[in-house]
Amino acid sequence: MTYKRSSELFAEAQKVIPGGVNSPVRAFNAVGGDPVFIERAEGAYLYDVDGNRYIDYINSWGPMILGHAYKPVVDAVIEKAKLGTSFGTPTEIETRIAELAVKLVPNIDKIRMVNSGTEACMSAVRLARGFTKREKIIKFAGCYHGHSDSFLIQAGSGAVTFGTPNSPGVTQGTAKDTLLAIFNDIDSVRKLVEANTGEIACIILEPVAGNMGCIPPRDGFLSGLRRLCDENEILLIFDEVMTGFRLAPGGVQERFGINADIVTFGKVIGGGLPVGAFAARAEIMDMLAPIGPVYQAGTLSGNPLAMAAGLAMLTELDQNREIFKSIDEKTAYLHKGIQAALNSYNIPHTINRLGSMISVHFCEGEVSNFETAAHGNNHTFKQFFHGMLDNGIYIAPSAFETWFITEALSYEDLDATIEAVKIVAKYL
Ligand SMILES: *Cc1c(COP(=O)(O)O)cnc(C)c1O
């Protein structure tokens, strides 16, 4: 494959955009080389500016669960655009998508739209703090909740204490209110709760982690958190930006039968347009302005084009429930095929999967938290990534990302992917 035009465009981009990208994960810093520039996409495929076609396993990092340029979504956006693209007034479609979300997701009465997952999580934490009148939050090492200050905190050498910022620009003052726990380790959470009695507003987590590869919760982890929160009047926030409307119509709450107090959404809920949302029972949501004291706002929140895309997407999922089972089965098929291919060349690896989220880790043993996810062999991953790309398979350019499966993938596409793994595994 040649990537000539992509490299030219990347050179131009770097002159006027930091690193040539508008979101760091798009750059190939972790794997080396220049990113490919995509011109268009359809169904399961991406087409780049050099005329190469790829089977896509990023799918815009999650939203394109039904494939690219999905007709009902595209049509809804086009029709809406003709009527004007933003008014800054209430519109009917905002109520319709809210009604549908409230119908699909267990345990929520009201939902508010924002423009990204970052905004959703940031606002959910503010709401939790306003509701509980407490300031500290607990998050888990390796869980991503967007790029707002409180979340850019990492664990210092496994010590579960006050966080230290892992980005310049995040103040010590902010960092000290974010406590870090270990994913899948309920004791690490209990210790923090006991050491900070009456001070913790919320525990936020990806209930199935997807930003350190896919890491499912161990048995009893989510129910343990629920109990701990109930006993200590702490709000439990499920960040379902990745898992919402993917792992089940009602997300992890439905799939695992555990209720969260606040849920955040993004990705699928926008059908490929910039949308995030947060939702809870009425008692909590009614703390928000204009009826409550917790301020939260947005010029383009609930934007008609974004709502049209989101409503079309959620409607499709609601009316075709078999999709959820179908993508799970496709993912299981891929899992088996990749595993067999890597085993036949004795490549040490662990594959994690839950529903339509899957990740390949180039290490042996259970990958259950950030520390074990970090054991993966990054050199092997780099070779794997570039090998797959050269064979027309586009996976995320980082070993810490989940592959996103879409219903648009055919079994022929999955077989082609497994064949590519066999070719690449030979020289890993
Ligand atoms: C993607 C993601 C976010 C951030 O969403 P943006 O729309 O990129 O701001 C937050 N939480 C989780 C779990 C995510 O996967």
Short mmCIF file of C-alpha atoms and ligand atoms in Angstrom, two decimals:
data_model
loop_
_atom_site.label_atom_id
_atom_site.label_comp_id
_atom_site.label_asym_id
_atom_site.label_seq_id
_atom_site.Cartn_x
_atom_site.Cartn_y
_atom_site.Cartn_z
CA MET A 1 0.00 0.00 0.00
CA THR A 2 1.11 3.54 -0.59
CA TYR A 3 0.30 6.34 1.82
CA LYS A 4 1.80 9.18 -0.23
CA ARG A 5 -1.12 11.61 -0.21
CA SER A 6 -1.77 10.98 3.49
CA SER A 7 1.84 11.87 4.29
CA GLU A 8 1.62 15.07 2.23
CA LEU A 9 -1.58 16.10 3.98
CA PHE A 10 -0.09 15.27 7.37
CA ALA A 11 2.90 17.52 6.63
CA GLU A 12 0.52 20.38 5.78
CA ALA A 13 -1.62 19.71 8.86
CA GLN A 14 1.34 19.80 11.23
CA LYS A 15 2.09 23.39 10.21
CA VAL A 16 -1.25 24.69 11.46
CA ILE A 17 -2.63 22.08 13.87
CA PRO A 18 -0.65 20.89 16.92
CA GLY A 19 0.71 17.47 15.99
CA GLY A 20 -1.43 17.63 12.85
CA VAL A 21 -4.48 16.26 14.68
CA ASN A 22 -7.46 17.58 16.61
CA SER A 23 -7.38 14.68 19.06
CA PRO A 24 -4.11 13.00 20.09
CA VAL A 25 -5.32 9.40 19.67
CA ARG A 26 -5.53 9.96 15.92
CA ALA A 27 -1.79 10.49 15.59
CA PHE A 28 0.45 7.44 15.25
CA ASN A 29 2.78 8.49 18.07
CA ALA A 30 2.43 5.16 19.89
CA VAL A 31 3.07 3.07 16.78
CA GLY A 32 5.27 5.32 14.62
CA GLY A 33 4.64 6.60 11.11
CA ASP A 34 2.15 9.08 9.66
CA PRO A 35 -1.58 8.75 10.23
CA VAL A 36 -3.75 7.91 7.23
CA PHE A 37 -6.19 10.57 6.09
CA ILE A 38 -9.65 9.23 5.38
CA GLU A 39 -11.70 10.62 2.55
CA ARG A 40 -14.95 8.72 2.97
CA ALA A 41 -16.48 5.69 4.60
CA GLU A 42 -19.34 3.35 3.96
CA GLY A 43 -20.61 0.38 5.96
CA ALA A 44 -17.63 -1.47 7.41
CA TYR A 45 -15.05 0.26 5.22
CA LEU A 46 -12.85 3.34 5.28
CA TYR A 47 -11.34 4.76 2.08
CA ASP A 48 -8.23 6.89 2.39
CA VAL A 49 -6.94 9.73 0.24
CA ASP A 50 -4.54 7.35 -1.58
CA GLY A 51 -7.39 5.09 -2.66
CA ASN A 52 -6.73 2.34 -0.08
CA ARG A 53 -9.67 0.53 1.48
CA TYR A 54 -9.66 -0.67 5.07
CA ILE A 55 -11.98 -2.81 7.15
CA ASP A 56 -12.59 -0.44 10.05
CA TYR A 57 -12.28 -1.50 13.70
CA ILE A 58 -12.26 2.01 15.14
CA ASN A 59 -15.63 3.16 13.87
CA SER A 60 -15.06 6.70 15.02
CA TRP A 61 -14.10 5.20 18.43
CA GLY A 62 -17.54 3.77 18.95
CA PRO A 63 -20.44 5.73 17.44
CA MET A 64 -20.75 3.87 14.13
CA ILE A 65 -22.27 0.74 15.64
CA LEU A 66 -24.39 0.25 12.51
CA GLY A 67 -21.61 1.12 10.07
CA HIS A 68 -20.56 4.28 8.27
CA ALA A 69 -22.91 6.52 6.30
CA TYR A 70 -25.85 4.57 7.69
CA LYS A 71 -28.74 5.69 5.53
CA PRO A 72 -31.45 6.46 8.12
CA VAL A 73 -28.97 8.58 10.07
CA VAL A 74 -27.59 10.41 7.03
CA ASP A 75 -31.09 11.09 5.68
CA ALA A 76 -32.28 12.43 9.05
CA VAL A 77 -29.36 14.87 9.19
CA ILE A 78 -29.86 16.08 5.61
CA GLU A 79 -33.59 16.67 6.11
CA LYS A 80 -32.98 18.51 9.39
CA ALA A 81 -30.21 20.70 7.93
CA LYS A 82 -32.63 22.06 5.33
CA LEU A 83 -34.74 23.50 8.16
CA GLY A 84 -31.89 25.44 9.73
CA THR A 85 -28.98 24.14 11.75
CA SER A 86 -29.31 25.83 15.14
CA PHE A 87 -31.80 28.13 16.85
CA GLY A 88 -30.83 28.35 20.50
CA THR A 89 -34.44 27.68 21.47
CA PRO A 90 -36.18 24.51 22.61
CA THR A 91 -37.12 22.13 19.78
CA GLU A 92 -39.46 19.13 19.75
CA ILE A 93 -36.81 16.64 18.71
CA GLU A 94 -34.94 17.18 21.99
CA THR A 95 -37.95 15.84 23.88
CA ARG A 96 -38.34 12.90 21.49
CA ILE A 97 -34.76 11.68 21.89
CA ALA A 98 -34.96 12.22 25.66
CA GLU A 99 -38.15 10.13 25.81
CA LEU A 100 -36.53 7.34 23.85
CA ALA A 101 -33.37 7.36 25.97
CA VAL A 102 -35.44 7.30 29.17
CA LYS A 103 -37.42 4.37 27.76
CA LEU A 104 -34.30 2.39 26.80
CA VAL A 105 -32.11 3.03 29.84
CA PRO A 106 -33.15 1.59 33.20
CA ASN A 107 -33.38 3.71 36.29
CA ILE A 108 -33.33 7.21 34.77
CA ASP A 109 -36.13 9.78 34.68
CA LYS A 110 -34.47 12.72 32.97
CA ILE A 111 -31.54 13.31 30.66
CA ARG A 112 -29.62 16.39 29.56
CA MET A 113 -27.79 16.70 26.27
CA VAL A 114 -24.30 18.13 25.91
CA ASN A 115 -21.75 18.07 23.08
CA SER A 116 -19.22 15.42 24.10
CA GLY A 117 -18.49 12.61 26.52
CA THR A 118 -16.02 14.89 28.27
CA GLU A 119 -18.73 17.42 28.97
CA ALA A 120 -21.12 14.72 30.12
CA CYS A 121 -18.68 13.32 32.70
CA MET A 122 -17.54 16.75 33.85
CA SER A 123 -21.15 17.83 34.36
CA ALA A 124 -22.11 14.57 36.07
CA VAL A 125 -19.40 15.08 38.67
CA ARG A 126 -20.45 18.67 39.28
CA LEU A 127 -24.02 17.47 39.73
CA ALA A 128 -22.91 14.75 42.16
CA ARG A 129 -20.96 17.31 44.16
CA GLY A 130 -23.91 19.70 44.18
CA PHE A 131 -26.31 16.96 45.23
CA THR A 132 -24.18 15.49 48.03
CA LYS A 133 -22.54 18.78 49.08
CA ARG A 134 -19.22 16.91 49.16
CA GLU A 135 -16.07 17.55 47.13
CA LYS A 136 -13.96 14.44 46.70
CA ILE A 137 -14.41 11.88 43.95
CA ILE A 138 -13.02 8.39 43.41
CA LYS A 139 -11.89 7.26 39.98
CA PHE A 140 -9.97 4.21 38.82
CA ALA A 141 -6.50 4.12 37.32
CA GLY A 142 -6.82 3.48 33.60
CA CYS A 143 -10.44 4.62 33.31
CA TYR A 144 -10.92 7.54 30.92
CA HIS A 145 -13.69 10.06 31.43
CA GLY A 146 -12.67 12.71 28.95
CA HIS A 147 -10.09 15.43 29.30
CA SER A 148 -11.49 17.69 31.99
CA ASP A 149 -9.10 18.52 34.85
CA SER A 150 -10.46 16.25 37.60
CA PHE A 151 -10.01 13.15 35.47
CA LEU A 152 -6.44 13.65 34.25
CA ILE A 153 -5.00 12.01 37.30
CA GLN A 154 -2.88 8.86 37.42
CA ALA A 155 -1.80 6.49 40.16
CA GLY A 156 1.66 7.11 41.57
CA SER A 157 3.56 3.75 41.60
CA GLY A 158 0.45 1.85 42.55
CA ALA A 159 0.01 3.92 45.70
CA VAL A 160 -3.64 4.53 46.24
CA THR A 161 -3.52 7.95 47.78
CA PHE A 162 -4.05 11.48 46.63
CA GLY A 163 -3.63 11.72 42.90
CA THR A 164 -0.97 13.70 41.14
CA PRO A 165 -1.86 15.38 37.87
CA ASN A 166 -0.60 13.70 34.70
CA SER A 167 -0.94 16.77 32.55
CA PRO A 168 0.63 20.18 33.09
CA GLY A 169 -2.18 22.66 33.56
CA VAL A 170 -4.09 20.52 36.05
CA THR A 171 -3.62 22.17 39.43
CA GLN A 172 -2.61 20.38 42.62
CA GLY A 173 -5.77 21.80 44.14
CA THR A 174 -7.91 19.95 41.61
CA ALA A 175 -5.81 16.79 41.79
CA LYS A 176 -6.17 16.49 45.55
CA ASP A 177 -9.91 16.00 45.26
CA THR A 178 -9.56 13.03 42.90
CA LEU A 179 -8.77 9.80 44.72
CA LEU A 180 -7.49 6.83 42.76
CA ALA A 181 -8.58 3.25 43.17
CA ILE A 182 -7.64 0.04 41.36
CA PHE A 183 -10.15 -1.36 38.88
CA ASN A 184 -11.62 -4.71 39.92
CA ASP A 185 -10.27 -4.24 43.46
CA ILE A 186 -13.11 -3.41 45.82
CA ASP A 187 -10.77 -3.26 48.83
CA SER A 188 -8.85 -0.40 47.25
CA VAL A 189 -12.12 1.52 47.08
CA ARG A 190 -13.24 0.61 50.58
CA LYS A 191 -9.95 1.90 52.02
CA LEU A 192 -10.43 5.26 50.32
CA VAL A 193 -14.01 5.52 51.51
CA GLU A 194 -13.01 4.69 55.10
CA ALA A 195 -10.14 7.18 55.07
CA ASN A 196 -12.43 9.95 53.78
CA THR A 197 -15.67 9.40 55.66
CA GLY A 198 -18.41 11.81 54.70
CA GLU A 199 -16.27 13.56 52.09
CA ILE A 200 -16.79 11.53 48.93
CA ALA A 201 -19.42 12.79 46.51
CA CYS A 202 -19.19 10.06 43.90
CA ILE A 203 -17.42 7.05 42.51
CA ILE A 204 -17.09 7.25 38.73
CA LEU A 205 -16.04 4.37 36.53
CA GLU A 206 -16.35 2.75 33.16
CA PRO A 207 -18.42 -0.24 34.35
CA VAL A 208 -16.87 -2.26 31.54
CA ALA A 209 -13.55 -0.51 31.00
CA GLY A 210 -12.69 0.24 27.41
CA ASN A 211 -9.84 2.70 27.59
CA MET A 212 -7.13 0.33 28.83
CA GLY A 213 -8.21 -2.27 26.33
CA CYS A 214 -11.46 -3.98 27.22
CA ILE A 215 -11.56 -4.95 30.89
CA PRO A 216 -14.80 -6.46 32.13
CA PRO A 217 -15.71 -6.11 35.79
CA ARG A 218 -15.03 -9.19 37.92
CA ASP A 219 -18.00 -10.90 39.55
CA GLY A 220 -19.13 -8.86 42.51
CA PHE A 221 -17.15 -5.73 41.62
CA LEU A 222 -20.06 -3.59 40.44
CA SER A 223 -22.45 -4.89 43.11
CA GLY A 224 -19.73 -4.26 45.71
CA LEU A 225 -19.44 -0.67 44.56
CA ARG A 226 -23.22 -0.29 44.64
CA ARG A 227 -23.30 -1.52 48.25
CA LEU A 228 -20.39 0.69 49.31
CA CYS A 229 -22.12 3.71 47.78
CA ASP A 230 -25.44 2.91 49.47
CA GLU A 231 -23.78 2.47 52.87
CA ASN A 232 -21.94 5.78 52.59
CA GLU A 233 -24.46 7.94 50.69
CA ILE A 234 -22.06 8.23 47.76
CA LEU A 235 -23.40 8.54 44.22
CA LEU A 236 -22.32 5.85 41.77
CA ILE A 237 -21.64 7.22 38.28
CA PHE A 238 -21.47 4.79 35.39
CA ASP A 239 -19.57 6.36 32.53
CA GLU A 240 -21.37 4.62 29.69
CA VAL A 241 -19.97 6.85 26.97
CA MET A 242 -18.52 3.74 25.34
CA THR A 243 -20.84 1.01 26.61
CA GLY A 244 -24.17 2.87 26.41
CA PHE A 245 -26.48 1.67 23.61
CA ARG A 246 -23.73 -0.84 22.71
CA LEU A 247 -23.59 -3.61 25.29
CA ALA A 248 -27.39 -3.59 25.54
CA PRO A 249 -30.12 -1.04 24.73
CA GLY A 250 -29.88 -0.02 28.40
CA GLY A 251 -26.09 -0.36 28.60
CA VAL A 252 -24.24 -1.95 31.50
CA GLN A 253 -27.05 -1.18 33.96
CA GLU A 254 -29.26 -3.50 31.94
CA ARG A 255 -26.63 -6.07 31.04
CA PHE A 256 -25.37 -6.54 34.61
CA GLY A 257 -28.56 -5.61 36.46
CA ILE A 258 -26.84 -2.96 38.59
CA ASN A 259 -28.30 0.51 39.04
CA ALA A 260 -26.12 3.59 38.85
CA ASP A 261 -27.16 6.96 40.29
CA ILE A 262 -25.93 8.99 37.33
CA VAL A 263 -25.12 7.67 33.87
CA THR A 264 -23.13 9.43 31.16
CA PHE A 265 -23.38 8.88 27.42
CA GLY A 266 -21.58 9.86 24.26
CA LYS A 267 -20.47 8.11 21.08
CA VAL A 268 -23.45 5.95 19.93
CA ILE A 269 -26.05 8.40 21.28
CA GLY A 270 -24.90 10.97 18.69
CA GLY A 271 -24.87 8.62 15.72
CA GLY A 272 -21.57 10.19 14.63
CA LEU A 273 -22.38 13.80 15.47
CA PRO A 274 -21.00 15.56 18.57
CA VAL A 275 -23.33 14.52 21.39
CA GLY A 276 -22.93 13.61 25.01
CA ALA A 277 -25.56 13.28 27.71
CA PHE A 278 -25.99 12.62 31.40
CA ALA A 279 -29.02 11.18 33.10
CA ALA A 280 -30.33 10.23 36.53
CA ARG A 281 -33.49 9.97 38.56
CA ALA A 282 -35.56 13.17 38.81
CA GLU A 283 -34.48 14.00 42.36
CA ILE A 284 -30.87 14.34 41.15
CA MET A 285 -31.51 15.87 37.72
CA ASP A 286 -33.78 18.55 39.18
CA MET A 287 -30.73 19.99 40.95
CA LEU A 288 -29.73 21.41 37.55
CA ALA A 289 -30.31 24.97 36.37
CA PRO A 290 -32.78 26.46 35.53
CA ILE A 291 -34.77 24.74 38.31
CA GLY A 292 -31.88 23.89 40.63
CA PRO A 293 -28.65 25.56 41.75
CA VAL A 294 -26.13 23.43 39.81
CA TYR A 295 -25.19 25.38 36.70
CA GLN A 296 -24.70 23.66 33.36
CA ALA A 297 -25.31 25.05 29.87
CA GLY A 298 -24.38 24.90 26.18
CA THR A 299 -24.93 27.07 23.10
CA LEU A 300 -25.15 24.06 20.80
CA SER A 301 -26.45 21.50 23.31
CA GLY A 302 -29.39 19.61 21.82
CA ASN A 303 -28.46 20.91 18.37
CA PRO A 304 -31.08 19.85 15.78
CA LEU A 305 -28.61 18.06 13.46
CA ALA A 306 -27.01 16.20 16.34
CA MET A 307 -30.41 15.26 17.77
CA ALA A 308 -31.63 14.10 14.36
CA ALA A 309 -28.62 11.79 14.02
CA GLY A 310 -28.96 10.54 17.57
CA LEU A 311 -32.68 9.96 17.37
CA ALA A 312 -32.34 8.07 14.08
CA MET A 313 -29.60 5.92 15.60
CA LEU A 314 -31.46 5.12 18.83
CA THR A 315 -34.66 4.44 16.89
CA GLU A 316 -32.88 1.92 14.67
CA LEU A 317 -31.42 0.18 17.73
CA ASP A 318 -34.76 0.20 19.53
CA GLN A 319 -36.61 -1.27 16.56
CA ASN A 320 -33.98 -3.87 15.70
CA ARG A 321 -33.04 -5.36 19.04
CA GLU A 322 -31.52 -8.44 17.38
CA ILE A 323 -28.59 -6.21 16.41
CA PHE A 324 -27.17 -6.44 19.93
CA LYS A 325 -27.02 -10.23 19.80
CA SER A 326 -25.73 -10.18 16.25
CA ILE A 327 -22.72 -7.93 16.97
CA ASP A 328 -21.90 -9.93 20.09
CA GLU A 329 -21.81 -13.08 17.96
CA LYS A 330 -19.63 -11.43 15.34
CA THR A 331 -17.23 -10.32 18.04
CA ALA A 332 -17.11 -13.82 19.54
CA TYR A 333 -16.33 -15.21 16.06
CA LEU A 334 -13.51 -12.72 15.63
CA HIS A 335 -12.21 -13.57 19.11
CA LYS A 336 -11.99 -17.28 18.28
CA GLY A 337 -10.36 -16.64 14.91
CA ILE A 338 -7.72 -14.23 16.17
CA GLN A 339 -6.93 -16.47 19.12
CA ALA A 340 -6.42 -19.50 16.87
CA ALA A 341 -4.26 -17.48 14.46
CA LEU A 342 -2.00 -16.11 17.19
CA ASN A 343 -1.80 -19.50 18.91
CA SER A 344 -0.73 -21.21 15.71
CA TYR A 345 2.36 -18.96 15.68
CA ASN A 346 2.89 -19.17 19.47
CA ILE A 347 2.42 -15.44 19.99
CA PRO A 348 1.89 -14.78 23.71
CA HIS A 349 -1.37 -12.91 24.09
CA THR A 350 -4.57 -12.44 26.05
CA ILE A 351 -7.84 -11.45 24.41
CA ASN A 352 -10.45 -9.69 26.53
CA ARG A 353 -13.99 -9.45 25.32
CA LEU A 354 -17.39 -8.43 26.52
CA GLY A 355 -20.21 -8.16 24.03
CA SER A 356 -19.01 -6.12 21.06
CA MET A 357 -15.94 -4.77 22.85
CA ILE A 358 -12.72 -6.70 22.35
CA SER A 359 -9.00 -6.09 22.83
CA VAL A 360 -5.85 -8.06 22.04
CA HIS A 361 -3.08 -7.76 24.64
CA PHE A 362 0.38 -9.02 23.78
CA CYS A 363 1.07 -10.50 27.20
CA GLU A 364 0.12 -13.64 29.06
CA GLY A 365 -2.07 -13.88 32.12
CA GLU A 366 -5.23 -12.11 33.18
CA VAL A 367 -5.58 -8.45 32.16
CA SER A 368 -7.85 -7.10 34.87
CA ASN A 369 -6.67 -3.56 35.60
CA PHE A 370 -4.37 -0.80 34.38
CA GLU A 371 -1.22 -2.35 35.76
CA THR A 372 -1.76 -5.71 34.06
CA ALA A 373 -2.87 -3.98 30.84
CA ALA A 374 0.44 -2.10 30.84
CA HIS A 375 2.35 -5.42 30.67
CA GLY A 376 1.56 -5.78 26.98
CA ASN A 377 4.55 -5.92 24.63
CA ASN A 378 4.39 -2.60 22.83
CA HIS A 379 7.00 -3.56 20.25
CA THR A 380 4.86 -6.51 19.17
CA PHE A 381 1.80 -4.29 19.09
CA LYS A 382 3.52 -1.77 16.79
CA GLN A 383 4.45 -4.52 14.33
CA PHE A 384 0.96 -5.94 14.57
CA PHE A 385 -0.67 -2.57 13.97
CA HIS A 386 1.39 -1.72 10.87
CA GLY A 387 1.07 -5.26 9.54
CA MET A 388 -2.69 -5.12 9.84
CA LEU A 389 -2.84 -1.67 8.25
CA ASP A 390 -0.76 -2.85 5.29
CA ASN A 391 -3.22 -5.71 4.92
CA GLY A 392 -6.20 -3.38 4.84
CA ILE A 393 -7.33 -3.65 8.45
CA TYR A 394 -7.59 -0.44 10.45
CA ILE A 395 -7.33 -0.93 14.20
CA ALA A 396 -6.70 1.79 16.78
CA PRO A 397 -3.06 2.96 16.81
CA SER A 398 -2.63 2.17 20.52
CA ALA A 399 -2.41 -1.02 22.55
CA PHE A 400 -4.73 0.52 25.13
CA GLU A 401 -7.76 0.74 22.89
CA THR A 402 -10.75 -1.48 22.42
CA TRP A 403 -11.70 -2.61 18.94
CA PHE A 404 -15.24 -1.54 18.05
CA ILE A 405 -17.32 -4.03 16.16
CA THR A 406 -20.10 -2.84 13.90
CA GLU A 407 -23.14 -4.60 12.60
CA ALA A 408 -21.98 -3.62 9.09
CA LEU A 409 -19.15 -6.17 9.28
CA SER A 410 -19.96 -9.30 7.29
CA TYR A 411 -18.57 -12.73 8.14
CA GLU A 412 -16.42 -12.37 4.99
CA ASP A 413 -14.94 -9.20 6.50
CA LEU A 414 -14.26 -11.05 9.75
CA ASP A 415 -12.62 -13.92 7.84
CA ALA A 416 -10.48 -11.41 5.92
CA THR A 417 -9.43 -9.89 9.25
CA ILE A 418 -8.49 -13.28 10.67
CA GLU A 419 -6.51 -14.06 7.48
CA ALA A 420 -4.63 -10.79 7.93
CA VAL A 421 -3.81 -11.75 11.53
CA LYS A 422 -2.35 -15.04 10.21
CA ILE A 423 -0.17 -13.20 7.68
CA VAL A 424 1.02 -10.67 10.26
CA ALA A 425 1.53 -13.23 13.07
CA LYS A 426 4.15 -15.02 10.93
CA TYR A 427 6.67 -12.24 11.41
CA LEU A 428 5.76 -11.00 14.91
C1 LIG B 1 -14.71 8.59 24.66
C2 LIG B 1 -14.95 8.55 26.11
C3 LIG B 1 -15.13 9.74 26.85
C4 LIG B 1 -14.92 11.10 26.27
O1 LIG B 1 -15.83 11.39 25.27
P1 LIG B 1 -15.49 12.59 24.24
O2 LIG B 1 -16.71 12.67 23.40
O3 LIG B 1 -14.26 12.13 23.51
O4 LIG B 1 -15.23 13.81 25.03
C5 LIG B 1 -15.47 9.62 28.18
N1 LIG B 1 -15.63 8.42 28.75
C6 LIG B 1 -15.45 7.27 28.07
C7 LIG B 1 -15.67 5.97 28.75
C8 LIG B 1 -15.09 7.30 26.74
O5 LIG B 1 -14.88 6.16 26.08
#
